XYZ file of C-alpha atoms in Angstrom:
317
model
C 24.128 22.012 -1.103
C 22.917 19.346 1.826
C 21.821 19.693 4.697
C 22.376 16.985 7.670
C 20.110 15.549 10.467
C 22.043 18.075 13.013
C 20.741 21.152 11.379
C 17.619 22.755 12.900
C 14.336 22.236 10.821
C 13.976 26.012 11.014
C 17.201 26.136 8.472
C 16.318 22.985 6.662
C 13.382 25.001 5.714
C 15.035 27.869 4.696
C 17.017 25.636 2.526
C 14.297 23.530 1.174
C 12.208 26.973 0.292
C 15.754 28.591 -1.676
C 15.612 25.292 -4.071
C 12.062 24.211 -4.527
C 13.197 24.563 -8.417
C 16.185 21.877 -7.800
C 15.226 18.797 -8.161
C 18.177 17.464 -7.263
C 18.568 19.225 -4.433
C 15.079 18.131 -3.488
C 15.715 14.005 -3.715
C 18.793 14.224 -1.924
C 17.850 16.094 1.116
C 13.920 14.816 1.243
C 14.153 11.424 -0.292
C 15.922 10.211 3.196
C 13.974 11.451 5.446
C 12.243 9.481 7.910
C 8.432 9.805 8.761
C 8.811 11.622 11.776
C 11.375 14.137 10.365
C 9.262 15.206 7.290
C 6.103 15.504 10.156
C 8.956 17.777 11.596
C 9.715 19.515 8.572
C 6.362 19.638 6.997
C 5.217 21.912 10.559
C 7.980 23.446 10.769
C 7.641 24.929 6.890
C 4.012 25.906 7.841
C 4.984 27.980 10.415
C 8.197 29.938 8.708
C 5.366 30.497 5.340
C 2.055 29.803 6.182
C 1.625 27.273 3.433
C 2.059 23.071 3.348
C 4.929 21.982 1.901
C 3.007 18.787 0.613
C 0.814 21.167 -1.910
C 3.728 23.267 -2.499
C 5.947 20.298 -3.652
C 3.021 19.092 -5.941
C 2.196 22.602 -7.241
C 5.859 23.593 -8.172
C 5.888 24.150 -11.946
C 9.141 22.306 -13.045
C 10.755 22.295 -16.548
C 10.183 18.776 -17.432
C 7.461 15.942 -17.282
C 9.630 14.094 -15.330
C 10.882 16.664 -12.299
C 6.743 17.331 -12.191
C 6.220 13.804 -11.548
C 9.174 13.711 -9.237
C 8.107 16.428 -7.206
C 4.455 14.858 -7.235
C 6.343 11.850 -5.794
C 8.079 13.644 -3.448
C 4.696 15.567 -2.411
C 3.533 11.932 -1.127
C 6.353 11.117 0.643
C 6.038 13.891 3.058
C 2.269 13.006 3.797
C 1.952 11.212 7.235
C 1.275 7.187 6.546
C -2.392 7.595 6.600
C -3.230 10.916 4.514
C -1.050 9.130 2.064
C -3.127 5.759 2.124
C -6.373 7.924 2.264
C -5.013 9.867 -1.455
C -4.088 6.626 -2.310
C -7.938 5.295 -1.613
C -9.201 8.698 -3.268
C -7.244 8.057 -6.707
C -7.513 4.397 -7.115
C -11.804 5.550 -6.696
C -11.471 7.229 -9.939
C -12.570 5.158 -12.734
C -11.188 2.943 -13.664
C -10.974 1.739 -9.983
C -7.732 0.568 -9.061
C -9.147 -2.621 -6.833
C -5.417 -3.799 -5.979
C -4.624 -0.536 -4.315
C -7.615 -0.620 -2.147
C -6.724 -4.253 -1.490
C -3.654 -3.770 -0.546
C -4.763 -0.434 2.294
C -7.521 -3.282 3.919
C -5.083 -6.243 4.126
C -1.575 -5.115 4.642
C -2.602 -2.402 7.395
C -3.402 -2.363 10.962
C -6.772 -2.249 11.992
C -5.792 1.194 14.133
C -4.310 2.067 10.759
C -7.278 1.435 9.057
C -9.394 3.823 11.236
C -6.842 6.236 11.183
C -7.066 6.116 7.257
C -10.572 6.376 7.051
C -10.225 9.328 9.201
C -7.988 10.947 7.389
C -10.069 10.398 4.328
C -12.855 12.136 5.329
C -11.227 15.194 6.604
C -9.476 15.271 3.702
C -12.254 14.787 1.461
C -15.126 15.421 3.162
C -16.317 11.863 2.259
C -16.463 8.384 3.687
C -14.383 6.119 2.070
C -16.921 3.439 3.257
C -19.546 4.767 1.360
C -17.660 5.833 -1.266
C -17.000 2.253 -1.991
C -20.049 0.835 -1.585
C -21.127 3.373 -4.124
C -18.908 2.236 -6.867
C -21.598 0.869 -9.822
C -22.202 -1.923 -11.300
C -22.024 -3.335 -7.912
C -18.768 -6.165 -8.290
C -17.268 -8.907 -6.388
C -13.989 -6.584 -4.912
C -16.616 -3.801 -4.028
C -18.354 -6.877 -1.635
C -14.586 -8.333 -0.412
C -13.312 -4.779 0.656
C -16.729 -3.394 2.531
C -16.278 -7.011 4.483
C -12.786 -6.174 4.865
C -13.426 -2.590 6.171
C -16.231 -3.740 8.958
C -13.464 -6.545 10.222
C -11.162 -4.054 11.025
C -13.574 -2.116 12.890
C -15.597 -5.358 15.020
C -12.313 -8.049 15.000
C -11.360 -9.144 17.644
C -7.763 -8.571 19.006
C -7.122 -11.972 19.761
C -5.939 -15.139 17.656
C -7.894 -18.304 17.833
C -6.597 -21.611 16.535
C -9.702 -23.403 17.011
C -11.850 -20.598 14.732
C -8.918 -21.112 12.633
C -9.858 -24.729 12.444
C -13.404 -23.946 12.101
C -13.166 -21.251 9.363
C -10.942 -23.426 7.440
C -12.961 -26.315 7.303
C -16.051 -24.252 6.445
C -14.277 -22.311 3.716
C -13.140 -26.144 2.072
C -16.835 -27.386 2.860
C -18.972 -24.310 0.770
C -15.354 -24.453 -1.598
C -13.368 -27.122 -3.125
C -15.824 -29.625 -0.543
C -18.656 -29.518 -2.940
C -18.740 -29.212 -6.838
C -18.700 -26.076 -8.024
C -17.569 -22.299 -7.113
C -17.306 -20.896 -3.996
C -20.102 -19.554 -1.774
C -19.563 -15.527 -1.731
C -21.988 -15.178 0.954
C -19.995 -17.674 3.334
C -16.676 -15.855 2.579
C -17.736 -12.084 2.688
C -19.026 -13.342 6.621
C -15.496 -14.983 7.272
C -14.201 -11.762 5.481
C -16.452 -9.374 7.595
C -15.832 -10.998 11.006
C -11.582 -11.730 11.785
C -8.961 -9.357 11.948
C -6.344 -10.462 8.950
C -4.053 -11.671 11.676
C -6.708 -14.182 12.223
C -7.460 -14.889 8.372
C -3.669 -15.701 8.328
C -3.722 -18.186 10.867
C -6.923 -19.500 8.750
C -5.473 -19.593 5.981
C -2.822 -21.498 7.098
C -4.692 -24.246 9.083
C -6.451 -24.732 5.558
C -3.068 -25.735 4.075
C -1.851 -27.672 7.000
C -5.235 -29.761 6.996
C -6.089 -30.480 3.401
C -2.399 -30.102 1.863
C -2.588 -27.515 -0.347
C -3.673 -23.814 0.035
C -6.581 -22.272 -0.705
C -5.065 -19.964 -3.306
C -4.494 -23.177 -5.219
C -8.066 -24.288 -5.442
C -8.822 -20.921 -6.897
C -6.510 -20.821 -9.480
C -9.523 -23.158 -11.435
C -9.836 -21.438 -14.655
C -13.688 -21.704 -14.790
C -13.877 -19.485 -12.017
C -15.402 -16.163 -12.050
C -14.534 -12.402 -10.996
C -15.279 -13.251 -7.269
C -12.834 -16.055 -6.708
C -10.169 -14.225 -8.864
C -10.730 -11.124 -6.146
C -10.859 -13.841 -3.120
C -7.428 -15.209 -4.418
C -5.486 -11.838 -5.015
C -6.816 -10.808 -1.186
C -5.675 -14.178 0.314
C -2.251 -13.596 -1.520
C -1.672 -10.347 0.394
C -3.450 -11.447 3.684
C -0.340 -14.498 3.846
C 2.222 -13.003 2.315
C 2.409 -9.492 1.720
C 6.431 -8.840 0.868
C 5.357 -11.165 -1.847
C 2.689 -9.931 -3.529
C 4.382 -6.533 -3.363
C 7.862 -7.751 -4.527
C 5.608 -9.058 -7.829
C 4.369 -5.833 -7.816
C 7.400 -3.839 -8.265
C 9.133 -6.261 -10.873
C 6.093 -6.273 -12.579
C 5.991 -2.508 -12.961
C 10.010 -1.965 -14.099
C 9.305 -4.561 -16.541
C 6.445 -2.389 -17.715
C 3.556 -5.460 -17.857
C 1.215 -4.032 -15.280
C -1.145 -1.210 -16.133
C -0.862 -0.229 -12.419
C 0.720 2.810 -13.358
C 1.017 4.659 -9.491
C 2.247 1.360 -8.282
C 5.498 1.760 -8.036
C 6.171 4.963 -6.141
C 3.066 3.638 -4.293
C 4.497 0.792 -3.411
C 8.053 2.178 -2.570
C 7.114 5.139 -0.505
C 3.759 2.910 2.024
C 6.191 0.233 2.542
C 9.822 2.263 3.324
C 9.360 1.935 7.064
C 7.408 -0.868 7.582
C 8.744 -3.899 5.469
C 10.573 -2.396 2.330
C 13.615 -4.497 3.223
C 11.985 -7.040 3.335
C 10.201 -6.700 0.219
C 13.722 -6.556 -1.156
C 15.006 -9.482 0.441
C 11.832 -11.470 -1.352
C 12.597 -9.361 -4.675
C 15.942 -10.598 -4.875
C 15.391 -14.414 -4.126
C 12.401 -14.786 -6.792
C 14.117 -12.266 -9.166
C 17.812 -13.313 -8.706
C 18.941 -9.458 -8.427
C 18.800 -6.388 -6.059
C 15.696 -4.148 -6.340
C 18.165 -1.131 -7.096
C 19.719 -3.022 -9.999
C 16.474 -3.420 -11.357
C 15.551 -0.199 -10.929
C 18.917 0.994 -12.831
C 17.959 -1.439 -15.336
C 14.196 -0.608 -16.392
C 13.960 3.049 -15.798
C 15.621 5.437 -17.601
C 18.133 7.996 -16.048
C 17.127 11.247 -14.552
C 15.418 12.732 -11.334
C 12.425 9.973 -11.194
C 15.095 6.973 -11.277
C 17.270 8.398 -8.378
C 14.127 9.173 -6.252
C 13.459 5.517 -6.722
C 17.027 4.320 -5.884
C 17.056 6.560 -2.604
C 13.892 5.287 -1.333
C 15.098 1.769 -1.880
C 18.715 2.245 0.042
C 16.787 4.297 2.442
C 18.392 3.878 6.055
C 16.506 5.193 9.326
C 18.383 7.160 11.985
C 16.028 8.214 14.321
């Protein structure tokens, strides 16, 4: 049994409560859903039974390993974008930290989303992801990068300026590649700490346009230490995020990341914002459709066709 977009969310319910053992049932009818209609759904279900359907889906005792970890899956998809970044921020906390996750909420989100995460986060949690981050020990250079990152999105300015563009760029070359040696963390944790990433875009690309190469490229100096390897993975997402996340997901169905969440992470933050894109990028460095891979790398059951809906997802409303 389906249900369609016509039927009221009082009998989706009904439905969805009759088959939380089908897991089946369970990708095909919640796997498409938009944002807003699992917000719909997910109240809706509250107030038939009194209970979330996000904690039931990730409490319901299946038979295998694998519908468990496709009903955890699921579970995420119906959070709202920013309880899901915030659970995202709260697992990749546990050691050992995931720093790329947490890179990836400060860099590839709006600063309103930002706020809206760290909100969610501590209502959730009864914690401040802030703090929670600056409490991470030994102190390291990704801890210093992402509390920067954190207090830009909440002091930035809205508006885009080529000439601090100019500026920032030529003062990131001069403490950088401009003098011998590494690069001066206390310079780029300020430039880090001060412009929205729309802004460190524009930066970034003013420092190609002026010295001819970018400034990933100076970084990729193997006598570098921790902090410029962090600086270069969080200027790789700042310019080109469908990138760095179309690496991300070949690099997990070919099984040579250790980034184990990544790729439901990946597929479920990015479904309405710039999955297609990510596919578009996927396909041109990769020379074949996301879903191919998918079919190719993981093996056939419930988790694979959660993963193949998600990435021929289409949105209605």
């Amino acid at each position: 049994m389906t249900f369609s977009r016509s039927e009221s969310c009082e009998n989706i319910c009904k439905e969805i409560h009759e088959y939380l053992g089908d897991t089946v049932f369970l990708i095909q009818n919640l796997a498409s859903l938009s944002q807003s209609e699992c917000k719909k759904i997910r109240e809706t279900y509250t107030e038939i039974y009194g209970e979330d359907l996000v904690q039931i889906l990730g409490n319901t005792a299946m038979a295998s390993q694998e519908s468990s970890r496709t009903c955890a899956a699921l579970s995420s998809l119906m959070l709202n974008p920013y309880e899901h970044d915030a659970v995202v921020a709260r697992e990749a906390l546990v050691e050992p930290i995931n720093y790329k996750a947490l890179v990836e909420i400060f860099t590839c989100r709006k600063s309103s989303h930002v706020l809206l995460i760290l909100q969610a986060y501590q209502a959730r949690f009864r914690r401040q992801l802030d703090q929670d981050i600056a409490r991470i020990e030994p102190p390291n250079p990704y801890q210093k990068i992402l509390m920067a990152l954190s207090a830009s999105h909440k002091a930035h300015s809205a508006d885009i300026s080529q000439h601090i563009a100019k500026c920032d760029a030529k003062r990131l070359h001069r403490t950088g590649e401009g003098k011998s040696g590494a690069i001066d963390p206390a310079v780029v944790t300020e430039i880090l700490s001060k412009r929205s990433i729309a802004q460190h875009k524009l930066t970034f690309s003013t420092y190609n346009h002026i010295y001819g190469h970018t400034y990933t490229s100076f970084l990729k100096n193997e006598v570098f230490g921790e902090f410029e390897d962090a600086v270069r993975m969080v200027t790789k997402f700042i310019c080109n995020p469908p990138k760095q996340y179309a690496k991300t997901l070949y690099t997990c169905l070919k099984g040579t990341t250790t980034d184990k969440g990544a790729l439901i992470r990946v597929m479920v933050s990015r479904a309405e914002v710039d999955l297609d894109e990510i596919q578009r990028v996927f396909k041109k460095k990769y020379g074949m459709e996301l879903k191919s891979a998918i079919y190719d790398s993981v093996p056939a059951g419930n988790h694979r066709d959660f993963l193949v809906a998600l990435a021929t997802k289409v949105f209605l409303d």
